[in-house]
Coordinates of C-alpha atoms in Angstrom, one line a residue:
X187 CA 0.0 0.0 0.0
X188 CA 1.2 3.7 -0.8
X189 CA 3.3 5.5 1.9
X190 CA 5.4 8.4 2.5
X191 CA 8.8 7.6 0.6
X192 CA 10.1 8.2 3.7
X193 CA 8.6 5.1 5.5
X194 CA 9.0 2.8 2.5
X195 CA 12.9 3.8 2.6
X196 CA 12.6 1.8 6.2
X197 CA 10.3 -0.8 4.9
X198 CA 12.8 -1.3 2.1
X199 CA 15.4 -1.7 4.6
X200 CA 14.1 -4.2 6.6
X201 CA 13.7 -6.1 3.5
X202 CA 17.4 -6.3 2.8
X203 CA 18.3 -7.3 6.1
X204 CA 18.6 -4.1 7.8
X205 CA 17.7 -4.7 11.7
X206 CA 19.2 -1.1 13.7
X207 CA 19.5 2.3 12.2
X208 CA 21.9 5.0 13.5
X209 CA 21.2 8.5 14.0
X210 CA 19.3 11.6 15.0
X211 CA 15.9 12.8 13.8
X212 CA 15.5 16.0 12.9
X213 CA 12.4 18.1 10.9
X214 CA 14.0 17.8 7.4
X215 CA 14.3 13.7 8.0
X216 CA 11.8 12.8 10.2
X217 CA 9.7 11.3 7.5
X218 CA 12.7 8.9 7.2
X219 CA 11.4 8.3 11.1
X220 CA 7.7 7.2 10.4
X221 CA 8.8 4.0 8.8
X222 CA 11.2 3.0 11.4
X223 CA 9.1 1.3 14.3
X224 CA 6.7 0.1 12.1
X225 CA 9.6 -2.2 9.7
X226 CA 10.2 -3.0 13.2
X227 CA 14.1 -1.5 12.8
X228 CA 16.0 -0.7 16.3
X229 CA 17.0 2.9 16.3
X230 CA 20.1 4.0 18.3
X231 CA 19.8 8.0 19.2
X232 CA 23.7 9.2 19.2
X233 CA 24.3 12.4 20.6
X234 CA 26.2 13.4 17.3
X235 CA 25.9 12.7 14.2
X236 CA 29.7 11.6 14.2
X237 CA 28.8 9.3 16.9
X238 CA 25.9 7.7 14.3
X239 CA 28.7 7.6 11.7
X240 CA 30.9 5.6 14.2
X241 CA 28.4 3.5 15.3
X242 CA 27.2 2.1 12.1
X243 CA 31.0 1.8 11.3
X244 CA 31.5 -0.6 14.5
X245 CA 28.1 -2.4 13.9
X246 CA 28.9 -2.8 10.1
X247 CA 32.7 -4.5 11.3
X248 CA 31.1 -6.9 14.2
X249 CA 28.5 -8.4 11.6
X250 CA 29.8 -7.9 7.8
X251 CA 26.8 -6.3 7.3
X252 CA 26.2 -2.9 6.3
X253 CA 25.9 -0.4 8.8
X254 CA 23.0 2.2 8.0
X255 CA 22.6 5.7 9.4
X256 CA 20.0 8.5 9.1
X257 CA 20.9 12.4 9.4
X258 CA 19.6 15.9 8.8
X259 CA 20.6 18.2 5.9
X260 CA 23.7 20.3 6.0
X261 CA 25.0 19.7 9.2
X262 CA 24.0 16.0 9.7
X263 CA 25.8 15.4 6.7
X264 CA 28.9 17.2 7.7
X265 CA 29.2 15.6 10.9
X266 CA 28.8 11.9 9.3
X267 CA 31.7 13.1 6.8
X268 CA 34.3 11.9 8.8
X269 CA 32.9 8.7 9.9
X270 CA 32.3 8.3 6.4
X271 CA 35.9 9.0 5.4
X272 CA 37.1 6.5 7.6
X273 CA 34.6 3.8 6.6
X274 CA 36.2 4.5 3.1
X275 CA 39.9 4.2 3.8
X276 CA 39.3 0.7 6.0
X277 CA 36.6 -0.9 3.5
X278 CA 33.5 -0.7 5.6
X279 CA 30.3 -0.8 4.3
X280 CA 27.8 2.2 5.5
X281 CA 25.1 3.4 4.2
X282 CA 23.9 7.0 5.1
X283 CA 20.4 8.2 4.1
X284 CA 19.9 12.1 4.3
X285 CA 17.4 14.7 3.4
X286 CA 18.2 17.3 1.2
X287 CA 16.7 20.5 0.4
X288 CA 14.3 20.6 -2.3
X289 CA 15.4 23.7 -4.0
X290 CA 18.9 25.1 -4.1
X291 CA 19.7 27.5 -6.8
X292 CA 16.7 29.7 -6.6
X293 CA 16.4 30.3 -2.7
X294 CA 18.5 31.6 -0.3
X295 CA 19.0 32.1 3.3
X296 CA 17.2 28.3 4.0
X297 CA 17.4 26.1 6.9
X298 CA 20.7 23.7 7.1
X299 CA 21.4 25.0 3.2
X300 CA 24.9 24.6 1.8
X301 CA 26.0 24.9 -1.6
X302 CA 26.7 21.4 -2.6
X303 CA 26.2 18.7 0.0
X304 CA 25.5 15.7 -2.9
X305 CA 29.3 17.1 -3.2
X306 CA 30.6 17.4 -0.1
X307 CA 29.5 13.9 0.8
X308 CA 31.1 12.5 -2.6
X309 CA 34.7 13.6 -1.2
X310 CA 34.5 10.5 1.5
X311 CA 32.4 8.0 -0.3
X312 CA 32.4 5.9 -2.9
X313 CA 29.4 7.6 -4.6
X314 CA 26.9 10.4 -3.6
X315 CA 24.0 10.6 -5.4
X316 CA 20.4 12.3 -5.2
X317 CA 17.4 10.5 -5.9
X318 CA 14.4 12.8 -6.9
X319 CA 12.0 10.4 -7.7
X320 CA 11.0 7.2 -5.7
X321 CA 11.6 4.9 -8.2
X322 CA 15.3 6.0 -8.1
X323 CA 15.5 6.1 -4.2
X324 CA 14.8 1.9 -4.4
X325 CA 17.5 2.0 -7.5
X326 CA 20.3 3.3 -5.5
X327 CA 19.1 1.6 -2.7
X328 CA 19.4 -1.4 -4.4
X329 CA 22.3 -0.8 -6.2
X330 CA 24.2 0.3 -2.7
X331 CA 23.1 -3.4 -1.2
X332 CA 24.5 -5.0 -4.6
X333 CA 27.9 -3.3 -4.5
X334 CA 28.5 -4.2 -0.3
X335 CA 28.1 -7.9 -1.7
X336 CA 30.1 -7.4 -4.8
X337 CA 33.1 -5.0 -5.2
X338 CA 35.3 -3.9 -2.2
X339 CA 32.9 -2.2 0.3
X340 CA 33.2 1.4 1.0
X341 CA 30.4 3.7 2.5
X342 CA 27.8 5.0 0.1
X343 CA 25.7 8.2 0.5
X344 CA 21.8 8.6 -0.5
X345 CA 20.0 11.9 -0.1
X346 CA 16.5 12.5 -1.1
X347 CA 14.8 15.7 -1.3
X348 CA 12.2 16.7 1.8
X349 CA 9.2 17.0 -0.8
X350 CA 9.7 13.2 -2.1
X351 CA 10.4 12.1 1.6
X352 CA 6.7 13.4 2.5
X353 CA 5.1 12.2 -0.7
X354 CA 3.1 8.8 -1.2
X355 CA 5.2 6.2 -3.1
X356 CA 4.0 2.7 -3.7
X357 CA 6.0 -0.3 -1.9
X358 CA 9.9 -0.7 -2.7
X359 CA 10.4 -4.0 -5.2
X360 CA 10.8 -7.5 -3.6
X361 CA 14.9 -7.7 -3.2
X362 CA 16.3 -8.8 -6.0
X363 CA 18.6 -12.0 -5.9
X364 CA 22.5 -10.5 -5.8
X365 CA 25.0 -11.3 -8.5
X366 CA 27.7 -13.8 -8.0
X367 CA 31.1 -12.2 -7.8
X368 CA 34.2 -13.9 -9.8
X369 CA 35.3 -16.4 -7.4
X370 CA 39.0 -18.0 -8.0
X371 CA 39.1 -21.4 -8.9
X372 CA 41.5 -24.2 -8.7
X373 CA 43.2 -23.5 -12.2
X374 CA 43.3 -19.8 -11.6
X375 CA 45.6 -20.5 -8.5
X376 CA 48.1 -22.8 -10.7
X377 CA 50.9 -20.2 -10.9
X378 CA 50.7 -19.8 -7.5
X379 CA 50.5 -23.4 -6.7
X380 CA 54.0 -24.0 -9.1
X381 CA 55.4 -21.5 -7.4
X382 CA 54.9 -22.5 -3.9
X383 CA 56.2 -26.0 -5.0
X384 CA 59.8 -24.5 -5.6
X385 CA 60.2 -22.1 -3.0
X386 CA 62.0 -22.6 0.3
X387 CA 61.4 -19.7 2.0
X388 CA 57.3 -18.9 1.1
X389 CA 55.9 -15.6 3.0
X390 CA 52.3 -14.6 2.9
X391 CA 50.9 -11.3 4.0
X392 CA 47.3 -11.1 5.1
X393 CA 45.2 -8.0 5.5
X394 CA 41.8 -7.1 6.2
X395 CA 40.8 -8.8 2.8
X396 CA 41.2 -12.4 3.7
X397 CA 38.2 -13.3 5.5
X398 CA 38.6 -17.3 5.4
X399 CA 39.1 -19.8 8.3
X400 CA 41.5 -21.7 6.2
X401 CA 45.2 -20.0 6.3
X402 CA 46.3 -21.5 9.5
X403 CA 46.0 -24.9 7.6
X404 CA 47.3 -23.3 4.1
X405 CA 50.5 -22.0 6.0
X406 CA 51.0 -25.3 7.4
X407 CA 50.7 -27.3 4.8
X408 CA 53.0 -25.1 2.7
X409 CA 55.5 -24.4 5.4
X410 CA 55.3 -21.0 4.9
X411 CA 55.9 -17.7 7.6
X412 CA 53.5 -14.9 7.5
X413 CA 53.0 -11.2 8.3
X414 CA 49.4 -9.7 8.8
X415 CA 48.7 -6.1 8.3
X416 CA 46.7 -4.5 11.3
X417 CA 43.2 -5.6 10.0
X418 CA 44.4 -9.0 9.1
X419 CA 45.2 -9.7 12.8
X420 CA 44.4 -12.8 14.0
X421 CA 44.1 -14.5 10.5
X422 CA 46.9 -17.5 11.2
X423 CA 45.0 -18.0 15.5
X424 CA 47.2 -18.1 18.2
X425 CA 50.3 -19.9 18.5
X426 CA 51.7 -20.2 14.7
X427 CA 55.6 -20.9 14.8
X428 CA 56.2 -19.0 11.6
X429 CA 53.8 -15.9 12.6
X430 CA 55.6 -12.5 12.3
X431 CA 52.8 -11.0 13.7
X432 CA 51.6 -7.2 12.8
X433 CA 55.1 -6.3 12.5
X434 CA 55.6 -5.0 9.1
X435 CA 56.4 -1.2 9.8
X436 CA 59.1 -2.2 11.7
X437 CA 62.2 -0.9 9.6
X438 CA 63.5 -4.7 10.5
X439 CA 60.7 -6.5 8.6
X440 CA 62.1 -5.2 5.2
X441 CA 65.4 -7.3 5.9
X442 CA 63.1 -9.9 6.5
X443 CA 60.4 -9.8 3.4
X444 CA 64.0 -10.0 1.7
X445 CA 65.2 -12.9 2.6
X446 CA 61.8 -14.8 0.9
X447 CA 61.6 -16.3 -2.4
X448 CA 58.7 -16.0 -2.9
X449 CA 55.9 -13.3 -1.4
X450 CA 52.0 -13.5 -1.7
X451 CA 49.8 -10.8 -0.5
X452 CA 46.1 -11.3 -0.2
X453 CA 43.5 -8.4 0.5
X454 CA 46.4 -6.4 1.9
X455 CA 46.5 -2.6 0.4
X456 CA 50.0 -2.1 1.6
X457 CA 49.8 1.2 1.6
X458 CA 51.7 4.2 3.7
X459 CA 49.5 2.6 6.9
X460 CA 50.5 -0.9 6.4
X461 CA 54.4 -0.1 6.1
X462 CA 55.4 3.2 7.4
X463 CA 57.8 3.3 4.1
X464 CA 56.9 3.1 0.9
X465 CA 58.9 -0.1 0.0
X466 CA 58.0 -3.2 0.6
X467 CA 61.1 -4.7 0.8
X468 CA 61.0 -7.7 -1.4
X469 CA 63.2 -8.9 -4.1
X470 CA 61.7 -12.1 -4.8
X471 CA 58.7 -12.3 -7.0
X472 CA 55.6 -11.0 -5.6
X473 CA 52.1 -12.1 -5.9
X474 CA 48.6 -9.7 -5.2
X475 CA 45.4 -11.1 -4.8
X476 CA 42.9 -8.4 -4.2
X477 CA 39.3 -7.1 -5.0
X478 CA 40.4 -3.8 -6.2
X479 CA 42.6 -2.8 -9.3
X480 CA 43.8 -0.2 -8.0
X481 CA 45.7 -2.4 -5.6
X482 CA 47.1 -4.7 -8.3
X483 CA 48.5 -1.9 -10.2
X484 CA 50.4 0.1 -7.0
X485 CA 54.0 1.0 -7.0
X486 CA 54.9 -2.6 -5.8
X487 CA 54.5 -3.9 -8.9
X488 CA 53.4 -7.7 -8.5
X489 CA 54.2 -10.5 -11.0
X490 CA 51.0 -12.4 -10.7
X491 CA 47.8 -10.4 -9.4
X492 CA 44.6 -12.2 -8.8
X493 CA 41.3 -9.9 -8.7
X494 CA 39.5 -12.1 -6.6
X495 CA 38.4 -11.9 -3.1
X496 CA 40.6 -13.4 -0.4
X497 CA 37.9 -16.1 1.0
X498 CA 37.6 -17.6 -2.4
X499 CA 41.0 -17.4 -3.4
X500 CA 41.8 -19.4 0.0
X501 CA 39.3 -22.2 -1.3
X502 CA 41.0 -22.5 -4.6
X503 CA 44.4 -23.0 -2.6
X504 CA 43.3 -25.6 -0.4
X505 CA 41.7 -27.6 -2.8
X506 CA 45.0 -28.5 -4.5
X507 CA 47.3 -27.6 -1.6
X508 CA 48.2 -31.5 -1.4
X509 CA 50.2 -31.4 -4.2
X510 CA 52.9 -28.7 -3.0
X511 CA 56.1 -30.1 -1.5
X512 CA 56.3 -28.6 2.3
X513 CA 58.9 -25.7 2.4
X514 CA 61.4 -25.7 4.7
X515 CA 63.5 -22.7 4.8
X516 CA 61.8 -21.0 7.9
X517 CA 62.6 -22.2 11.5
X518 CA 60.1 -21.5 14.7
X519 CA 63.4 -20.2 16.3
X520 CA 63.9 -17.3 13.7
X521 CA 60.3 -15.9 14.0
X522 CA 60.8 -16.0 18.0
X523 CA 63.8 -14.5 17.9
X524 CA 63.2 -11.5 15.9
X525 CA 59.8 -10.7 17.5
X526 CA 61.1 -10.9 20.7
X527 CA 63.4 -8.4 19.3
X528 CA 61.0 -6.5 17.6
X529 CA 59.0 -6.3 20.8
X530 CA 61.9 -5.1 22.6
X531 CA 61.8 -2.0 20.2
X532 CA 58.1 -1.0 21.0
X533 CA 58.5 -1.2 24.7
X534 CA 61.9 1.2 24.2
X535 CA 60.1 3.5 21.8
X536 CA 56.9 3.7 23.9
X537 CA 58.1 2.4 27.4
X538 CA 55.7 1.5 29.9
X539 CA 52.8 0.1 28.2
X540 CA 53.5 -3.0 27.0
X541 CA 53.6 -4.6 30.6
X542 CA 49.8 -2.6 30.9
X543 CA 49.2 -4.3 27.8
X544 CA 50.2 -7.8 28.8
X545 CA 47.8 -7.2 31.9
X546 CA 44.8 -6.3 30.1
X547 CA 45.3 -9.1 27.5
X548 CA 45.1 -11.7 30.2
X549 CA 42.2 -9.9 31.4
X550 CA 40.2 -10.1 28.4
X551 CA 38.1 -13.2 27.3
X552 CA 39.8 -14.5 23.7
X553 CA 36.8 -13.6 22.0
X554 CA 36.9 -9.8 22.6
X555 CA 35.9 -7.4 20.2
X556 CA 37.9 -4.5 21.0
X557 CA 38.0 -0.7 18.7
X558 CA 40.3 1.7 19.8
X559 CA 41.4 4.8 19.2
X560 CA 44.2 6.5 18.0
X561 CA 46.5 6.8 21.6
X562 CA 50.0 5.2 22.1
X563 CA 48.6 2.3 23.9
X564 CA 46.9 1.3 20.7
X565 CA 49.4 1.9 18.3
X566 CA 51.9 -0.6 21.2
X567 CA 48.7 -2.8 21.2
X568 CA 48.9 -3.3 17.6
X569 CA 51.8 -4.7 17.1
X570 CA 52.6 -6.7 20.5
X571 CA 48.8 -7.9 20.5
X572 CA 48.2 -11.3 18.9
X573 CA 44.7 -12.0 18.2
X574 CA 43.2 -15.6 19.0
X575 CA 40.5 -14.6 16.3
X576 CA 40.1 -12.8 13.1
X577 CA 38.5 -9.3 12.6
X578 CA 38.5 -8.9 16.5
X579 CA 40.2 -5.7 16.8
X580 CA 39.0 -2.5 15.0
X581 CA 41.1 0.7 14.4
X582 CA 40.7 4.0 12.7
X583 CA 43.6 3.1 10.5
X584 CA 43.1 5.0 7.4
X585 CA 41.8 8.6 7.6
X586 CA 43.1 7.9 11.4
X587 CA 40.5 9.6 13.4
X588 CA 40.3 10.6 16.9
X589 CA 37.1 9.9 18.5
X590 CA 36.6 6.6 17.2
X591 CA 36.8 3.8 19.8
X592 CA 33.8 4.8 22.2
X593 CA 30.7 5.2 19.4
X594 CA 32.1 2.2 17.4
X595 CA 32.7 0.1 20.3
X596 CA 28.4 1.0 20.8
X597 CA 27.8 -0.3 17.4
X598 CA 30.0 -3.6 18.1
X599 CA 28.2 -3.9 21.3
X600 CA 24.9 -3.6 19.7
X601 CA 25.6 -6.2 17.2
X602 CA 27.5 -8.7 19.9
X603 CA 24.7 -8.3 22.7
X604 CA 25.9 -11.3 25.1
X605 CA 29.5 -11.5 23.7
X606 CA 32.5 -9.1 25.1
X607 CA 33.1 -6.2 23.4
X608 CA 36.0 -3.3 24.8
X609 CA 36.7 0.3 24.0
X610 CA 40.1 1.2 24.4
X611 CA 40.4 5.4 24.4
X612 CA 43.3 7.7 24.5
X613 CA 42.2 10.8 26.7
X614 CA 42.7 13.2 24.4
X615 CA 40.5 11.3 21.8
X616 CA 37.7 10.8 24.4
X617 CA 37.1 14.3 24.5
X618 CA 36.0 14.0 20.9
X619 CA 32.9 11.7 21.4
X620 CA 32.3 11.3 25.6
X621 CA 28.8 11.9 25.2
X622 CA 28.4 8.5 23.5
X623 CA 28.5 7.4 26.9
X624 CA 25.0 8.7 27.3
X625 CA 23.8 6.1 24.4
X626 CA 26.0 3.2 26.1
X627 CA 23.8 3.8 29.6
X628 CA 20.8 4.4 28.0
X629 CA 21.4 1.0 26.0
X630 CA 22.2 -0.9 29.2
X631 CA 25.8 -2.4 27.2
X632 CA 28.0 -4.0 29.6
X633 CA 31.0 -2.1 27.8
X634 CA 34.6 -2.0 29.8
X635 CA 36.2 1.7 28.4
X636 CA 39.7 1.7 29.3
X637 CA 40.6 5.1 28.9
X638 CA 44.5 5.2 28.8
X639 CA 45.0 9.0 30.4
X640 CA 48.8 10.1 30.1
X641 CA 46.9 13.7 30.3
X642 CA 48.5 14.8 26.8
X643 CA 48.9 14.2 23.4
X644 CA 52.0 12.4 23.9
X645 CA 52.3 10.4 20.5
X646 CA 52.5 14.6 19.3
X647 CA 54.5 15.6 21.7
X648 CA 57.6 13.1 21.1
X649 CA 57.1 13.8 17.6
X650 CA 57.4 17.1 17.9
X651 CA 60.7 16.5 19.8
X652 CA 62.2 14.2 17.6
X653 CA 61.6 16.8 15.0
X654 CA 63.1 19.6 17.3
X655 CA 60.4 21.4 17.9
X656 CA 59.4 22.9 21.3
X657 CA 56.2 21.1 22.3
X658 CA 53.4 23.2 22.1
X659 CA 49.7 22.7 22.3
X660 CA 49.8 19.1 23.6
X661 CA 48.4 19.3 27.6
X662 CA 44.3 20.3 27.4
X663 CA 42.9 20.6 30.7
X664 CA 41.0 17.2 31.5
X665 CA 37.6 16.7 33.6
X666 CA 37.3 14.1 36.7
X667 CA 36.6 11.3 33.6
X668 CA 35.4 9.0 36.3
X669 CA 33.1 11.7 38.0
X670 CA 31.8 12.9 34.1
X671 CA 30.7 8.7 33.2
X672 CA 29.4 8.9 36.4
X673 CA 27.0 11.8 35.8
X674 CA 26.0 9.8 32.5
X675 CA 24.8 6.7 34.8
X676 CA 27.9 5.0 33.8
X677 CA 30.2 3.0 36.6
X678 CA 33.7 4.1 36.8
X679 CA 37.3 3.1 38.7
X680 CA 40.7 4.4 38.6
X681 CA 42.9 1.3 39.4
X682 CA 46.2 1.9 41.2
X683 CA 47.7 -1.5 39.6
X684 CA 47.7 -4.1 37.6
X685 CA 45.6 -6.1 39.4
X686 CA 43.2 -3.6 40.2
X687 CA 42.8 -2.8 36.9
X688 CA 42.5 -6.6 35.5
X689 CA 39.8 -7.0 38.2
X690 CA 38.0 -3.8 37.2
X691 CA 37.8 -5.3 33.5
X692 CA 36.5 -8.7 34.7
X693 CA 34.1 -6.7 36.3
X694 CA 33.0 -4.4 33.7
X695 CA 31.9 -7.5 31.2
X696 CA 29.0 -8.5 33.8
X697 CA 28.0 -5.3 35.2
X698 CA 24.9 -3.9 33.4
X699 CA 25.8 -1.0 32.1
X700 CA 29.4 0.8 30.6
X701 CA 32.1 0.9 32.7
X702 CA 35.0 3.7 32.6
X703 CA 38.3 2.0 34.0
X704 CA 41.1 4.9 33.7
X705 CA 44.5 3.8 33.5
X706 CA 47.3 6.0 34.4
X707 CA 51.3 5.3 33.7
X708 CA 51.4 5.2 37.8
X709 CA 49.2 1.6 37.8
X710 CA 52.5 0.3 36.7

């Protein structure tokens, strides 16, 4: 039957799989609002549009899914912009649905006006289209939904005038059945497979592309060591011999990638991020596998390049995987010996967090999801971190955005309801988003925030020395944190050591609402 657009947009929603919605009402979208209750969607209210961004961000990461968020005009979409932009430099898919003005080059002086937000939004998306019409609201809709399934996801932005969002439009059409994406197959992993079969010293590095549960068998069949990039943490499990860990921009790991014969990266952009240098470091031939073409073609020039997706390409492997002679040129005692050196470079370049680090770790169950922010204790995290499970640790690691960790660890939370899910915060970066914590109380998540308080911005101000520069601007004047979560309706606790603090975490998973634990260099 014929409703506002506006409420079909939800109905349509619901109908793709869509089961929470992100975002703040306001007069230009609340049509988008009719529909929402009755497609029986949950709504999250964040306190900032950013937050919504955020949120649907974390959600979108815990689940696969797309992450869908509704804002205002002008404003709403500026706030979303940078949530957007990191959703597109770390492949998440998100969806934001906006109103727009229905005239702009003939009237002046309106509410939330601005000259080009179809524009504006573009800058951070993959696409950015207006839909005038209802017929081509459901077509971008629909073609959003088919793209998150097909081609490497990246945020998409819809807006749709106020005038169509109030006017009656018949139903959306019954979802269509998606297309199937080029999967690799057995004979499209041959060169691979011949060339595994000579080399000695194999090296594989995953990233955030590889989604399959099969490499820890692949590497051990093959005999081959592996890096991961940050995203691909957690790919080989616990406890691989030949695991470098998220060590690649260690200036040591170059030596290393040189000494293979042969190195395959799969869904791994290995961009500035991902190294820290622009060179990879290999001399042997190199082999990309990858969704995107603009990733096969980079400055690292691969030999072979595979434009499939990871999980597939993992299948294809495996399948004929029996047939490749076991290498033998890496030894369990090299890897252990170079990471324990590597690790003894982070704790001298940042000391006094890893032993922190080590505490919280053992405080954690193994199936945490944990998003944090950009602080020092996640950037030491990173690298001396090693995941028992894939995709388990989210990071801004792109666009590199403070304000991150609190509204996406929401969205995790709200995806993983009965599972642990952690925020870690620098305090600086807390400042950015804190009154997310309101929508963490009001959603009753039992959501440990361990807000690492150093009370500067000391990544910035060590920079700023080793550059010779006399720090400036890095000290802000912080509240009582544990006072302000407080005021929210949050719990709170300021350990004063290790212990302590492991205990407040433990706590924090079963209590029934968030839970700020600040951590201080003193707990040491």
């Amino acid at each position: 039957m014929k409703k506002p657009l506006g409420a079909q947009i939800s109905h349509m929603l619901k109908d793709r799989g869509v089961d929470v919605i992100f975002g703040i009402p306001g007069v230009h979208n609340q049509e988008m609002y009719r529909g929402i209750e009755e497609a029986e969607i949950t709504h999250v209210l964040a306190r900032h549009e950013q937050g919504a961004g955020f949120m649907a961000d974390g959600y979108a990461r815990a689940t696969g899914k797309p992450g869908v968020a509704y804002v205002i005009t002008g404003p709403g979409v500026c706030n979303i912009m940078t949530p957007m932009g990191q959703a597109y430099t770390d492949s998440v898919p998100m969806l934001v649905m906006s109103s727009c003005l229905d005239e702009m080059q003939a009237a002046h002086g309106q509410l939330h006006q601005m000259k080009d937000q179809r524009a504006a939004a573009g800058t951070v998306t993959d696409w950015s289209h207006q839909a005038n019409t209802a017929q081509a609201t459901y077509g971008l809709v629909e073609r959003a939904f088919e793209e998150f399934e097909l081609s490497r996801p990246r945020p998409k932005h819809i807006q749709v005038p106020i005038a169509q969002l109030q006017a009656e439009a018949d139903p959306a059409p019954f979802p269509n059945q998606f297309g199937l994406r080029t999967q690799a197959l057995p004979p499209d992993v041959a060169p691979v497979l011949s060339m595994l079969n000579t080399a000695r010293r194999p090296l594989f590095i995953l990233g955030g592309g590889t989604r399959s549960n099969l490499w820890r068998q692949i590497l051990t069949q093959v005999g081959a060591a592996c890096f991961t990039t940050y995203a691909g943490r957690g790919m080989a499990g616990l406890g691989y011999a030949l695991d470098f860990g998220a060590m690649l921009p260690r200036p040591g790991s170059a030596e290393v990638i040189a000494s293979a014969d042969l190195v395959v990266a799969v869904g791994a952009e290995l961009g500035e991020v991902d190294l820290w240098r622009r060179s990879l470091g290999h001399t042997a031939n190199l082999v990309r596998v990858d969704l995107d073409p603009q990733v096969l073609s980079d400055h690292h020039r691969a030999e072979v390049k595979l434009q499939t997706d990871g999980e597939s390409f993992a299948r294809a492997l495996w399948a004929s995987i029996d047939h490749v002679n076991p290498a033998t040129g890496w030894t369990a005692e090299e890897v252990a010996e170079t990471r324990g050196r590597w690790r003894a470079e982070v704790d001298a370049e940042r000391p006094g967090i890893v032993p922190v680090i080590d505490a919280l770790r053992e405080a954690m169950p193994a199936d945490t999801m944990i998003y944090s922010d950009m602080t020092q204790f996640a950037y030491v995290a990173k690298e001396v971190w090693d995941m028992a499970y894939p995709y388990h640790w989210h990071h801004p690691t792109g666009f590199g955005t403070l304000g991150y960790a609190l509204p996406a660890g929401i969205g995790g939370a709200v995806a993983r309801r009965g599972k642990p899910t952690a925020v870690i915060a620098g305090d600086y970066g807390f400042h950015y988003t804190m009154q997310e914590l309101g929508t963490a109380v009001e959603l009753g998540l039992s959501l440990p925030i361990i807000l690492w308080d150093n009370g500067k911005l000391k990544e910035i101000e060590d920079s700023m020395v080793g550059s010779q520069i006399a720090p400036n601007a890095v000290v802000a004047h912080n509240p009582d944190f544990c006072k302000l979560a407080e005021a929210f309706g949050a719990l709170s606790a300021t350990p004063s050591s290790l212990e302590e603090m492991q205990s407040a975490v433990r706590a924090a998973f079963d209590a029934p609402r968030p839970t700020l634990i600040r951590v201080t260099p003193d707990v040491l």
